[in-house]
PDB file of C-alpha atoms in Angstrom:
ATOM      1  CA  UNK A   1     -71.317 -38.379  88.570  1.00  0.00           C
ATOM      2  CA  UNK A   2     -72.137 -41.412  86.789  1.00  0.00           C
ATOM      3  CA  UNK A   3     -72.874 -45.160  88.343  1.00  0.00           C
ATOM      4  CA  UNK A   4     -69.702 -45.991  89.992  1.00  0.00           C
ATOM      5  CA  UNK A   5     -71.398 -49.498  90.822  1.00  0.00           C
ATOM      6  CA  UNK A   6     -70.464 -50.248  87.669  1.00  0.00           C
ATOM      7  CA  UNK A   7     -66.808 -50.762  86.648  1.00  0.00           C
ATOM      8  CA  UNK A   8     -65.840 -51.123  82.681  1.00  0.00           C
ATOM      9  CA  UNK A   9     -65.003 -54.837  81.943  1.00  0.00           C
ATOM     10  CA  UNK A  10     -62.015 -56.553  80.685  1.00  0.00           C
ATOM     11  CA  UNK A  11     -63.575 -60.342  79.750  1.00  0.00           C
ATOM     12  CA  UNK A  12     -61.969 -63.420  81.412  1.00  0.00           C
ATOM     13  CA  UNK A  13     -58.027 -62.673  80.739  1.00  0.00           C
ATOM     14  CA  UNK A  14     -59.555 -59.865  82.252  1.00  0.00           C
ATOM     15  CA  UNK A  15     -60.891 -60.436  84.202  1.00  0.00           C
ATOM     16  CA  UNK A  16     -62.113 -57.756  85.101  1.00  0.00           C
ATOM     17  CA  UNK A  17     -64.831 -55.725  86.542  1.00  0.00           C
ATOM     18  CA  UNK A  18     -68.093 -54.800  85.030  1.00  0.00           C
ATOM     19  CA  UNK A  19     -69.055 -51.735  86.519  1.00  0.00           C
ATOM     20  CA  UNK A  20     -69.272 -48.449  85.206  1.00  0.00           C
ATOM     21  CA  UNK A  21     -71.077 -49.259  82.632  1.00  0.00           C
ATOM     22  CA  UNK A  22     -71.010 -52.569  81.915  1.00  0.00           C
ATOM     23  CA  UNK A  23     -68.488 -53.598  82.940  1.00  0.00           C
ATOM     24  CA  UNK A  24     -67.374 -57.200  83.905  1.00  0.00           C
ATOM     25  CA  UNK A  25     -64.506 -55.944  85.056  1.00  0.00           C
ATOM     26  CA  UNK A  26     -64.287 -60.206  84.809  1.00  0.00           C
ATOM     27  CA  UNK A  27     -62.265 -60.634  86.041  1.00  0.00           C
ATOM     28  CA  UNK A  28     -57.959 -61.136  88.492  1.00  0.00           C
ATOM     29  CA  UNK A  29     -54.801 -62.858  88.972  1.00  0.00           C
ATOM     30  CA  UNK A  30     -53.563 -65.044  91.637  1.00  0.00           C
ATOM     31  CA  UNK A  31     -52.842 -68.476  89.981  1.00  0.00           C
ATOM     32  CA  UNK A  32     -54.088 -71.796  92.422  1.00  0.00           C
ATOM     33  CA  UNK A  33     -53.873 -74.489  90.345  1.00  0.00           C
ATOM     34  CA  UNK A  34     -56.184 -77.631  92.008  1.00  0.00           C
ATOM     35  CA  UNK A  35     -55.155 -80.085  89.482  1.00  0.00           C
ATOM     36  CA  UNK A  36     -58.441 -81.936  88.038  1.00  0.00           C
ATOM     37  CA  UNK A  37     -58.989 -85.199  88.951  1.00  0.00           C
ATOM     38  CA  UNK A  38     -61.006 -86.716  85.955  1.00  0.00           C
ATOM     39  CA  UNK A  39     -60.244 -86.399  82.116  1.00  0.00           C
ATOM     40  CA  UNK A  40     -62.884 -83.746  80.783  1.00  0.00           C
ATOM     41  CA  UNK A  41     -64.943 -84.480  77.679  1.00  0.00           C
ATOM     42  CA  UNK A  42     -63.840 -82.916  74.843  1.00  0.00           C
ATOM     43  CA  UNK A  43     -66.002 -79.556  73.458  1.00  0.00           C
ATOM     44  CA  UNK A  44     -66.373 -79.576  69.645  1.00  0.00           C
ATOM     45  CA  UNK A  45     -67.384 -76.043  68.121  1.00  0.00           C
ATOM     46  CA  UNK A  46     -71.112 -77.176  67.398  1.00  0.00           C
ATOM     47  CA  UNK A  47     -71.091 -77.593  71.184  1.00  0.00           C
ATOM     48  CA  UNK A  48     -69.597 -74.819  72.380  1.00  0.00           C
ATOM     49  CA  UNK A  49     -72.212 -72.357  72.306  1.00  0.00           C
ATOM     50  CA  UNK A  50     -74.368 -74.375  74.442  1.00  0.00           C
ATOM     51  CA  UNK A  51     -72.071 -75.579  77.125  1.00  0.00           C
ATOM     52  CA  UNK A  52     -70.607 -71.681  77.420  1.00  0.00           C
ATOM     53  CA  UNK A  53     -74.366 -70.631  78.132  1.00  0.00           C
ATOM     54  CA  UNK A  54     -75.355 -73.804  80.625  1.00  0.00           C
ATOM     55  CA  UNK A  55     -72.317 -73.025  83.067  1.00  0.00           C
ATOM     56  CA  UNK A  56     -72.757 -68.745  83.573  1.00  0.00           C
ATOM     57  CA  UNK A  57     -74.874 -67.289  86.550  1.00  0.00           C
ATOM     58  CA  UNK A  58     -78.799 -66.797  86.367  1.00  0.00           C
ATOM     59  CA  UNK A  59     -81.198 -65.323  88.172  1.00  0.00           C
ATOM     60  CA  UNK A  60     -82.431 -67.806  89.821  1.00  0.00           C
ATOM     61  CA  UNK A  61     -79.266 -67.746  91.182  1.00  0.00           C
ATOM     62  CA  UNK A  62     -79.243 -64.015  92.884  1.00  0.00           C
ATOM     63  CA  UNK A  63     -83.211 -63.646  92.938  1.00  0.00           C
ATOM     64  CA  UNK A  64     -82.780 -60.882  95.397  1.00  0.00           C
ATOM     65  CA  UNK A  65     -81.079 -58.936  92.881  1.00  0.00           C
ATOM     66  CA  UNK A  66     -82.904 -57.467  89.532  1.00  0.00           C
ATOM     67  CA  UNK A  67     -81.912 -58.530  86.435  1.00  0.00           C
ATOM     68  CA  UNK A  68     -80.237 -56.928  83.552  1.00  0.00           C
ATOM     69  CA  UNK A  69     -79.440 -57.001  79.683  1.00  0.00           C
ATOM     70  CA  UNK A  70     -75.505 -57.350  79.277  1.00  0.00           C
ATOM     71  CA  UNK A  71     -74.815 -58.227  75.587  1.00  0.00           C
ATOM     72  CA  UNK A  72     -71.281 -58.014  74.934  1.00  0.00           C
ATOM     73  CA  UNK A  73     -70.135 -54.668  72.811  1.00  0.00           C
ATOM     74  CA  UNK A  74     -67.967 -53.809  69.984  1.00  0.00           C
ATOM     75  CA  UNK A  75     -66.075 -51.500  72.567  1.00  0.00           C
ATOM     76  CA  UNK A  76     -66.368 -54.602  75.143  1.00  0.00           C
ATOM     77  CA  UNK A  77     -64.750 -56.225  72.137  1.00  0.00           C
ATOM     78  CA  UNK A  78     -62.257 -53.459  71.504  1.00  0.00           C
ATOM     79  CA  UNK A  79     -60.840 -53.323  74.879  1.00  0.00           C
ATOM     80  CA  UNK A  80     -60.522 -56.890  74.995  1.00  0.00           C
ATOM     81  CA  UNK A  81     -58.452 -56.971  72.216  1.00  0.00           C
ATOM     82  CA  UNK A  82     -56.365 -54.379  73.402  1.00  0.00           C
ATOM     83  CA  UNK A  83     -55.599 -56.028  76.730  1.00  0.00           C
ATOM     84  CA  UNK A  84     -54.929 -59.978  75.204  1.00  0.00           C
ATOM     85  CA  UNK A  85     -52.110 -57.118  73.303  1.00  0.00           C
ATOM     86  CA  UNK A  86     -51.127 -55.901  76.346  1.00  0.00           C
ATOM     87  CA  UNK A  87     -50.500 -59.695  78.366  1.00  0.00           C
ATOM     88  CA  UNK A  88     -49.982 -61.500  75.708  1.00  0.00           C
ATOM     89  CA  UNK A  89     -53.269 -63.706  76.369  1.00  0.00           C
ATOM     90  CA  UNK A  90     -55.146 -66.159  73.621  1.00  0.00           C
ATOM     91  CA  UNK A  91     -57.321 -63.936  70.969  1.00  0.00           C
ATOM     92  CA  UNK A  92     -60.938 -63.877  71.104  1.00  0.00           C
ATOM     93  CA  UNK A  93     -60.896 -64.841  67.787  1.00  0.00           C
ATOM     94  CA  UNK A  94     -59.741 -68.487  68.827  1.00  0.00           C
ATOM     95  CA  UNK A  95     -63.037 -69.322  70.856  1.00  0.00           C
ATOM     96  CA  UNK A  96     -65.134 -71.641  69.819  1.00  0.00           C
ATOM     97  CA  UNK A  97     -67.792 -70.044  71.807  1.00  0.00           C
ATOM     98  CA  UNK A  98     -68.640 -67.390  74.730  1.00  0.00           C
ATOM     99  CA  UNK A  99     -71.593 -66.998  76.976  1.00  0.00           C
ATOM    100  CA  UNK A 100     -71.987 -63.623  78.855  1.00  0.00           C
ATOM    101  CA  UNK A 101     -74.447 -63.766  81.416  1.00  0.00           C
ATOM    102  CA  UNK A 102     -77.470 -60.562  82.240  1.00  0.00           C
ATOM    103  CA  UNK A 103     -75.791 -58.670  85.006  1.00  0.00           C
ATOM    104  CA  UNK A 104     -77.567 -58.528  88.380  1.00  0.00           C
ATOM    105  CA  UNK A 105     -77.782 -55.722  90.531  1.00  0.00           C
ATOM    106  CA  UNK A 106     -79.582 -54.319  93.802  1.00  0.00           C
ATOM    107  CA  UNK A 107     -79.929 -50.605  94.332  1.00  0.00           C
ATOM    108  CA  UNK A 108     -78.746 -48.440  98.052  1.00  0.00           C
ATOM    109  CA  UNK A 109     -76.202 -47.198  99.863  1.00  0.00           C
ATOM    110  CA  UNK A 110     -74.579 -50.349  99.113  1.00  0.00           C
ATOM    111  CA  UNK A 111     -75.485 -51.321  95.833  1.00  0.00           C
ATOM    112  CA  UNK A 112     -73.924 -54.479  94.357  1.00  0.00           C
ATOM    113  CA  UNK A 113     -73.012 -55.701  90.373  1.00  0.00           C
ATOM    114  CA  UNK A 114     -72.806 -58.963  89.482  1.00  0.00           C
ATOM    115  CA  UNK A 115     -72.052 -61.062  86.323  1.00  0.00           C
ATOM    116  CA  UNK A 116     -70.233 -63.876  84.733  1.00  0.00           C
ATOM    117  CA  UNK A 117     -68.329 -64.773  80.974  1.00  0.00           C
ATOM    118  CA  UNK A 118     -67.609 -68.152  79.857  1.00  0.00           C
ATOM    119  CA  UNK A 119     -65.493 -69.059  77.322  1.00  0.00           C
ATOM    120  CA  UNK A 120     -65.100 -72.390  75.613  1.00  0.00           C
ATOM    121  CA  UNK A 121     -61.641 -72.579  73.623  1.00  0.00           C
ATOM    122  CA  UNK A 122     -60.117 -75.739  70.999  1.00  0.00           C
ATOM    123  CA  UNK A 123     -58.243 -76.792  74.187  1.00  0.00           C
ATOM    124  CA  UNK A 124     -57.009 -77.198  77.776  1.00  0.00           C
ATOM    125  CA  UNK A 125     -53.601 -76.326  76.891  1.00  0.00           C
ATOM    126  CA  UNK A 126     -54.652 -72.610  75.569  1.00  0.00           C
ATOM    127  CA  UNK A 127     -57.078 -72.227  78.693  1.00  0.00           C
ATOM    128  CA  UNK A 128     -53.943 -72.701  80.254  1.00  0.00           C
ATOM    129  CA  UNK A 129     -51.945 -70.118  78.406  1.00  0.00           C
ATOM    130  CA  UNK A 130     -54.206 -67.425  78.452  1.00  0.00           C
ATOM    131  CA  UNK A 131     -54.551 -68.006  82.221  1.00  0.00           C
ATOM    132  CA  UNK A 132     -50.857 -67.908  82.558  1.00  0.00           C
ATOM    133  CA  UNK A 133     -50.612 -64.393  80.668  1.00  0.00           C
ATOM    134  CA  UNK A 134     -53.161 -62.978  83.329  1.00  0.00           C
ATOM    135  CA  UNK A 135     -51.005 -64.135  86.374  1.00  0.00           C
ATOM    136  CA  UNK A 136     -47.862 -63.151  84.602  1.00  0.00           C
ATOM    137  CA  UNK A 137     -45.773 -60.246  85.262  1.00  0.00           C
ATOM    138  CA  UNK A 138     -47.860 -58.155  82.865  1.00  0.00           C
ATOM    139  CA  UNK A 139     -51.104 -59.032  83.783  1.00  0.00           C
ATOM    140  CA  UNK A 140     -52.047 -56.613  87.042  1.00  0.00           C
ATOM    141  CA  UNK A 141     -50.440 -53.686  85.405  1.00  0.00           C
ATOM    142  CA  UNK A 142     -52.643 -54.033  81.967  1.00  0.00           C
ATOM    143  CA  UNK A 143     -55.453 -54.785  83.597  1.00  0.00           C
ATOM    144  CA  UNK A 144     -55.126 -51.688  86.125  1.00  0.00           C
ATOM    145  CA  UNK A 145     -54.236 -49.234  83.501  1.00  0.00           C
ATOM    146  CA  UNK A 146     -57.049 -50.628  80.932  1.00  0.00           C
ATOM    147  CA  UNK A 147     -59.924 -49.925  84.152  1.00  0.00           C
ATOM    148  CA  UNK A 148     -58.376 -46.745  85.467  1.00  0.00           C
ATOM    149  CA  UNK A 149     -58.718 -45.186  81.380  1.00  0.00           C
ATOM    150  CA  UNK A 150     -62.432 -46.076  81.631  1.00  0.00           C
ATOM    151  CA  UNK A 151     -63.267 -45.177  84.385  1.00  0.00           C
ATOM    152  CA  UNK A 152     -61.548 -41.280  84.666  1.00  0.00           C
ATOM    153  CA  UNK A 153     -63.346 -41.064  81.051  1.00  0.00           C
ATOM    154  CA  UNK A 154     -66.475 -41.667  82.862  1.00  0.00           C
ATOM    155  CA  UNK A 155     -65.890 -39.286  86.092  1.00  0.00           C
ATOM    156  CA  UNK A 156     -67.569 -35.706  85.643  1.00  0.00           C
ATOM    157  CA  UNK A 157     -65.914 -32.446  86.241  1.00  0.00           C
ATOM    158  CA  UNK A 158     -64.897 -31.868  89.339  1.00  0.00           C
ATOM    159  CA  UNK A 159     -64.623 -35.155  90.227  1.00  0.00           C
ATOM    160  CA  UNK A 160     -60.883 -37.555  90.794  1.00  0.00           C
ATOM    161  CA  UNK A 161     -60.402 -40.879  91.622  1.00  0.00           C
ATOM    162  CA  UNK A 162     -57.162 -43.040  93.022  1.00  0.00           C
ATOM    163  CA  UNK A 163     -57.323 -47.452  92.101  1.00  0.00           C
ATOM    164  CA  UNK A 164     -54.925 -50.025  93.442  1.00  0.00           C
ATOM    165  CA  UNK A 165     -54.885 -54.089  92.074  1.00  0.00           C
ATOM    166  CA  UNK A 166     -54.316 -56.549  93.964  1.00  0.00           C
ATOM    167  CA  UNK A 167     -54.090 -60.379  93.820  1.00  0.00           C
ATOM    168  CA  UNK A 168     -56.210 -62.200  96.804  1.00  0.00           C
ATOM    169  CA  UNK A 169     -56.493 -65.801  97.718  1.00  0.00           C
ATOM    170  CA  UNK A 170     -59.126 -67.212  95.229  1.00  0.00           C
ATOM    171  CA  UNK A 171     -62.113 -68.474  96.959  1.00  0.00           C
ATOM    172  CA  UNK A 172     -62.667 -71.488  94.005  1.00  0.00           C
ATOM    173  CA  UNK A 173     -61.606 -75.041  94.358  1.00  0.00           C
ATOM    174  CA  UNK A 174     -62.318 -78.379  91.778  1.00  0.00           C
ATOM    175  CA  UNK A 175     -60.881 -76.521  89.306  1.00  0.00           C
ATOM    176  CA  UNK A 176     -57.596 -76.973  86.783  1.00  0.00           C
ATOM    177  CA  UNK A 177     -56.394 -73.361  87.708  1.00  0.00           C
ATOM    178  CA  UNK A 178     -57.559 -70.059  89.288  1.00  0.00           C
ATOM    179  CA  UNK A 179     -57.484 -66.512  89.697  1.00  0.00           C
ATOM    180  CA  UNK A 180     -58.123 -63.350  91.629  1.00  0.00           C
ATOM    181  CA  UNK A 181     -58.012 -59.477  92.035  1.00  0.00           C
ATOM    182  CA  UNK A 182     -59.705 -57.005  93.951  1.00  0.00           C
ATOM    183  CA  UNK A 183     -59.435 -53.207  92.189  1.00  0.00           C
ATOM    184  CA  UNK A 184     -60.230 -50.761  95.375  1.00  0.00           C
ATOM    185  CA  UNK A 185     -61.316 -47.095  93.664  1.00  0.00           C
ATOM    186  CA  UNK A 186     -62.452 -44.515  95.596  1.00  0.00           C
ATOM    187  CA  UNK A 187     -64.052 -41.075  93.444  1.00  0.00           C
ATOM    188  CA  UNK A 188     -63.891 -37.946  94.793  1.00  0.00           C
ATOM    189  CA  UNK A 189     -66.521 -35.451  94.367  1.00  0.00           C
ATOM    190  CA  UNK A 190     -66.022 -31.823  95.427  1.00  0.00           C
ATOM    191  CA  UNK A 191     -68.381 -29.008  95.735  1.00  0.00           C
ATOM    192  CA  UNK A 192     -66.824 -25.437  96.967  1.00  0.00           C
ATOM    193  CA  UNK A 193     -64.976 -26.170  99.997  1.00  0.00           C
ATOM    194  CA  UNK A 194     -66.446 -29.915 100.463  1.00  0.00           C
ATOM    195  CA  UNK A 195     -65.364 -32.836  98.869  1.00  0.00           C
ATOM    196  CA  UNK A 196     -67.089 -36.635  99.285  1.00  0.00           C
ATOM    197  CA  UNK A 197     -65.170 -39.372  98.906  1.00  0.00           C
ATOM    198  CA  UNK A 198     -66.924 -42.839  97.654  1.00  0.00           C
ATOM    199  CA  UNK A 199     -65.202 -46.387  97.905  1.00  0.00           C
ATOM    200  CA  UNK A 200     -65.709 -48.804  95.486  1.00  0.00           C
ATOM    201  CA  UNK A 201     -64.756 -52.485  94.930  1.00  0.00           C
ATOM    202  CA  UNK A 202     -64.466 -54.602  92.001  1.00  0.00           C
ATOM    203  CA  UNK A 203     -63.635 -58.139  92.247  1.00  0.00           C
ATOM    204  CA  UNK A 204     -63.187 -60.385  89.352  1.00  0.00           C
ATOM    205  CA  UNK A 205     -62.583 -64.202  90.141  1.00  0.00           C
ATOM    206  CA  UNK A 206     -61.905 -67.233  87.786  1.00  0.00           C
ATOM    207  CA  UNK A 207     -61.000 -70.504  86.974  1.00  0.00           C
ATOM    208  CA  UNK A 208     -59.709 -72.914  84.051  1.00  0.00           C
ATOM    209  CA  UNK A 209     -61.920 -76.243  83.731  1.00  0.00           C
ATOM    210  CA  UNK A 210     -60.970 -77.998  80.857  1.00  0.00           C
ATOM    211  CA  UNK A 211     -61.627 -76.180  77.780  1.00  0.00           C
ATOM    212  CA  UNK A 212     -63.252 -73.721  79.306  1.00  0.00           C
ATOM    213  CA  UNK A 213     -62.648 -69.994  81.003  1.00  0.00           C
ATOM    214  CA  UNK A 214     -65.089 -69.167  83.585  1.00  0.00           C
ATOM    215  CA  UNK A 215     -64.981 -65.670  85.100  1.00  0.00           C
ATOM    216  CA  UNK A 216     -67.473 -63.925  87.480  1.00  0.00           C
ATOM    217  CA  UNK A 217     -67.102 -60.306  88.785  1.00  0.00           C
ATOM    218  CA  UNK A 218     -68.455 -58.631  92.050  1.00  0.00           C
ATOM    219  CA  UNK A 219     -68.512 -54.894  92.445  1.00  0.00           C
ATOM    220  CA  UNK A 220     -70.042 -53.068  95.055  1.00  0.00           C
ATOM    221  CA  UNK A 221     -69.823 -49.791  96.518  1.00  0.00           C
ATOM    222  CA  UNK A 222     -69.357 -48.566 100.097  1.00  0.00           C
ATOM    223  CA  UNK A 223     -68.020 -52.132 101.399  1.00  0.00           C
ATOM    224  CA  UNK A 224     -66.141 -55.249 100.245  1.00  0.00           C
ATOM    225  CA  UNK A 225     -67.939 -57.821  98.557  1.00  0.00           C
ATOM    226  CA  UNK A 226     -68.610 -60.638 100.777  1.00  0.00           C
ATOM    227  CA  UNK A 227     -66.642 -63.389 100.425  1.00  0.00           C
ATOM    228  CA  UNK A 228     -69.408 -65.829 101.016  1.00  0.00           C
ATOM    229  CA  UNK A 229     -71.580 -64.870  98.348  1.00  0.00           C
ATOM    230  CA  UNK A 230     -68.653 -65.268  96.510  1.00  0.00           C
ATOM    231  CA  UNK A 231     -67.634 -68.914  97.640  1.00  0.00           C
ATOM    232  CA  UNK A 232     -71.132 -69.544  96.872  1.00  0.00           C
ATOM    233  CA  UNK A 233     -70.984 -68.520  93.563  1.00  0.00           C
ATOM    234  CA  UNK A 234     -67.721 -70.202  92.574  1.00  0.00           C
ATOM    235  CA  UNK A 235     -68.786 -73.138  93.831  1.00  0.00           C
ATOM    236  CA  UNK A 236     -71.858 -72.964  91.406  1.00  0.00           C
ATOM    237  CA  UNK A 237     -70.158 -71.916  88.419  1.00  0.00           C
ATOM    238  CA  UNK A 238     -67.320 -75.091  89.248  1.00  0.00           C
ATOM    239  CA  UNK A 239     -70.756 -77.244  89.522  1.00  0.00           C
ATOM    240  CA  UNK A 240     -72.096 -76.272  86.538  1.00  0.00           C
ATOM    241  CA  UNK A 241     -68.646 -76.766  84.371  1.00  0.00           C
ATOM    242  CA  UNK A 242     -68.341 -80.261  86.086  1.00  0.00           C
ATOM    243  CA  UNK A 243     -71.834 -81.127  85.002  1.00  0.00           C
ATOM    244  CA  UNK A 244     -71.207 -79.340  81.806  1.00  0.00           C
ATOM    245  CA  UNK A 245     -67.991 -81.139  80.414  1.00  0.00           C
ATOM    246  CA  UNK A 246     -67.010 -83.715  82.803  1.00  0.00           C
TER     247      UNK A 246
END
């Protein structure tokens, strides 16, 4: 059976879950918008590249965990593509720049993924569109049928799984728009007359700040991810934006 820490990822719009591979799931949809108090700076394309790296996650940030290389893929690519398609989201081809960050992992019966995307795009306004494609009608459904496709291709023989989406109360705040989803998957392994059943969880949580799309997934197997490590990641992430653009 392969890692089932790891659930395939579907970018930002995605939000999706990293896992299975490589997966950023990020990450997602339940819309809060906190309106922003302050006018944000505006992000010209020479920019971009450096403000998209200076707000994702680092180490230093989950030292506990071990650090590892996540460049993003063609096939990331690929399957991005296909799901902006599939909600109707802003192309990839319209960022100005995009940041992914290393993903971070621990190893056990519990074993925990973690990682973040930025995106910097020419404007607030398309932040907001692609955001609103997400937590439109066709958002869960894309994004549920895009991670179920990876993941059964990744399952060995013998082997099933079921999924289920959901939107959950996003645990970000300072920012000009959120979202999030929890995918619950649980595999099923038999052998002759036995068959073990594994739970897995895949959050993927985001937020709009100015021209920028910030998006950080937790999976973790065995147990929900705890919602304090991810208040206390959002809250970074929303610090570093702030610092980052204004």
């Amino acid at each position: 059976m392969t890692d089932e820490s790891n659930p395939p990822r579907t970018r930002r719009r995605q939000i999706v879950l990293r896992g299975v591979g490589a997966l950023s799931l990020a990450t997602l949809l339940a819309l809060g918008a906190d309106a922003a108090l302050a006018a944000h700076r505006t992000i010209s394309s020479s920019q971009a590249q450096s403000v998209a790296t200076a707000i994702g996650l680092r180490h230093s940030d989950l030292p506990s965990l071990s650090q590892q290389s996540n460049p993003i893929t063609a096939q990331e690519r690929r399957l991005n593509a296909q799901l902006t398609t599939c909600v109707g989201g802003v192309p990839d081809s319209k960022a100005l720049g995009e940041a992914q960050s290393p993903s971070f992992a621990s190893s056990g019966n519990s074993s925990v993924t973690v990682n973040s995307d930025t995106e910097i795009l020419p404007s607030a306004s398309l932040v907001a569109k692609d955001l609103a494609s997400i937590t439109g009608s066709r958002g869960l459904p894309c994004l549920q049928a895009q991670l179920a496709g990876q993941l059964r291709s990744s399952i060995s023989k013998g082997e099933t799984l079921t999924i289920h989406g959901a939107r959950f109360p996003s645990v970000v705040s300072g920012s000009d728009g959120t979202f999030a989803i929890r995918f619950s998957v649980v595999v099923h392994a038999t052998s002759g007359t036995s068959t073990v059943s594994v739970p897995l969880y895949a959050d993927s949580i985001g937020f709009a700040y100015g021209q920028a799309e910030v998006s950080f997934s937790v999976v973790e197997t065995g147990a929900k991810p705890s919602a304090a490590l991810e208040r206390r990641l959002a809250a970074l992430l929303v610090a570093r934006a702030r610092a980052a653009i204004g």
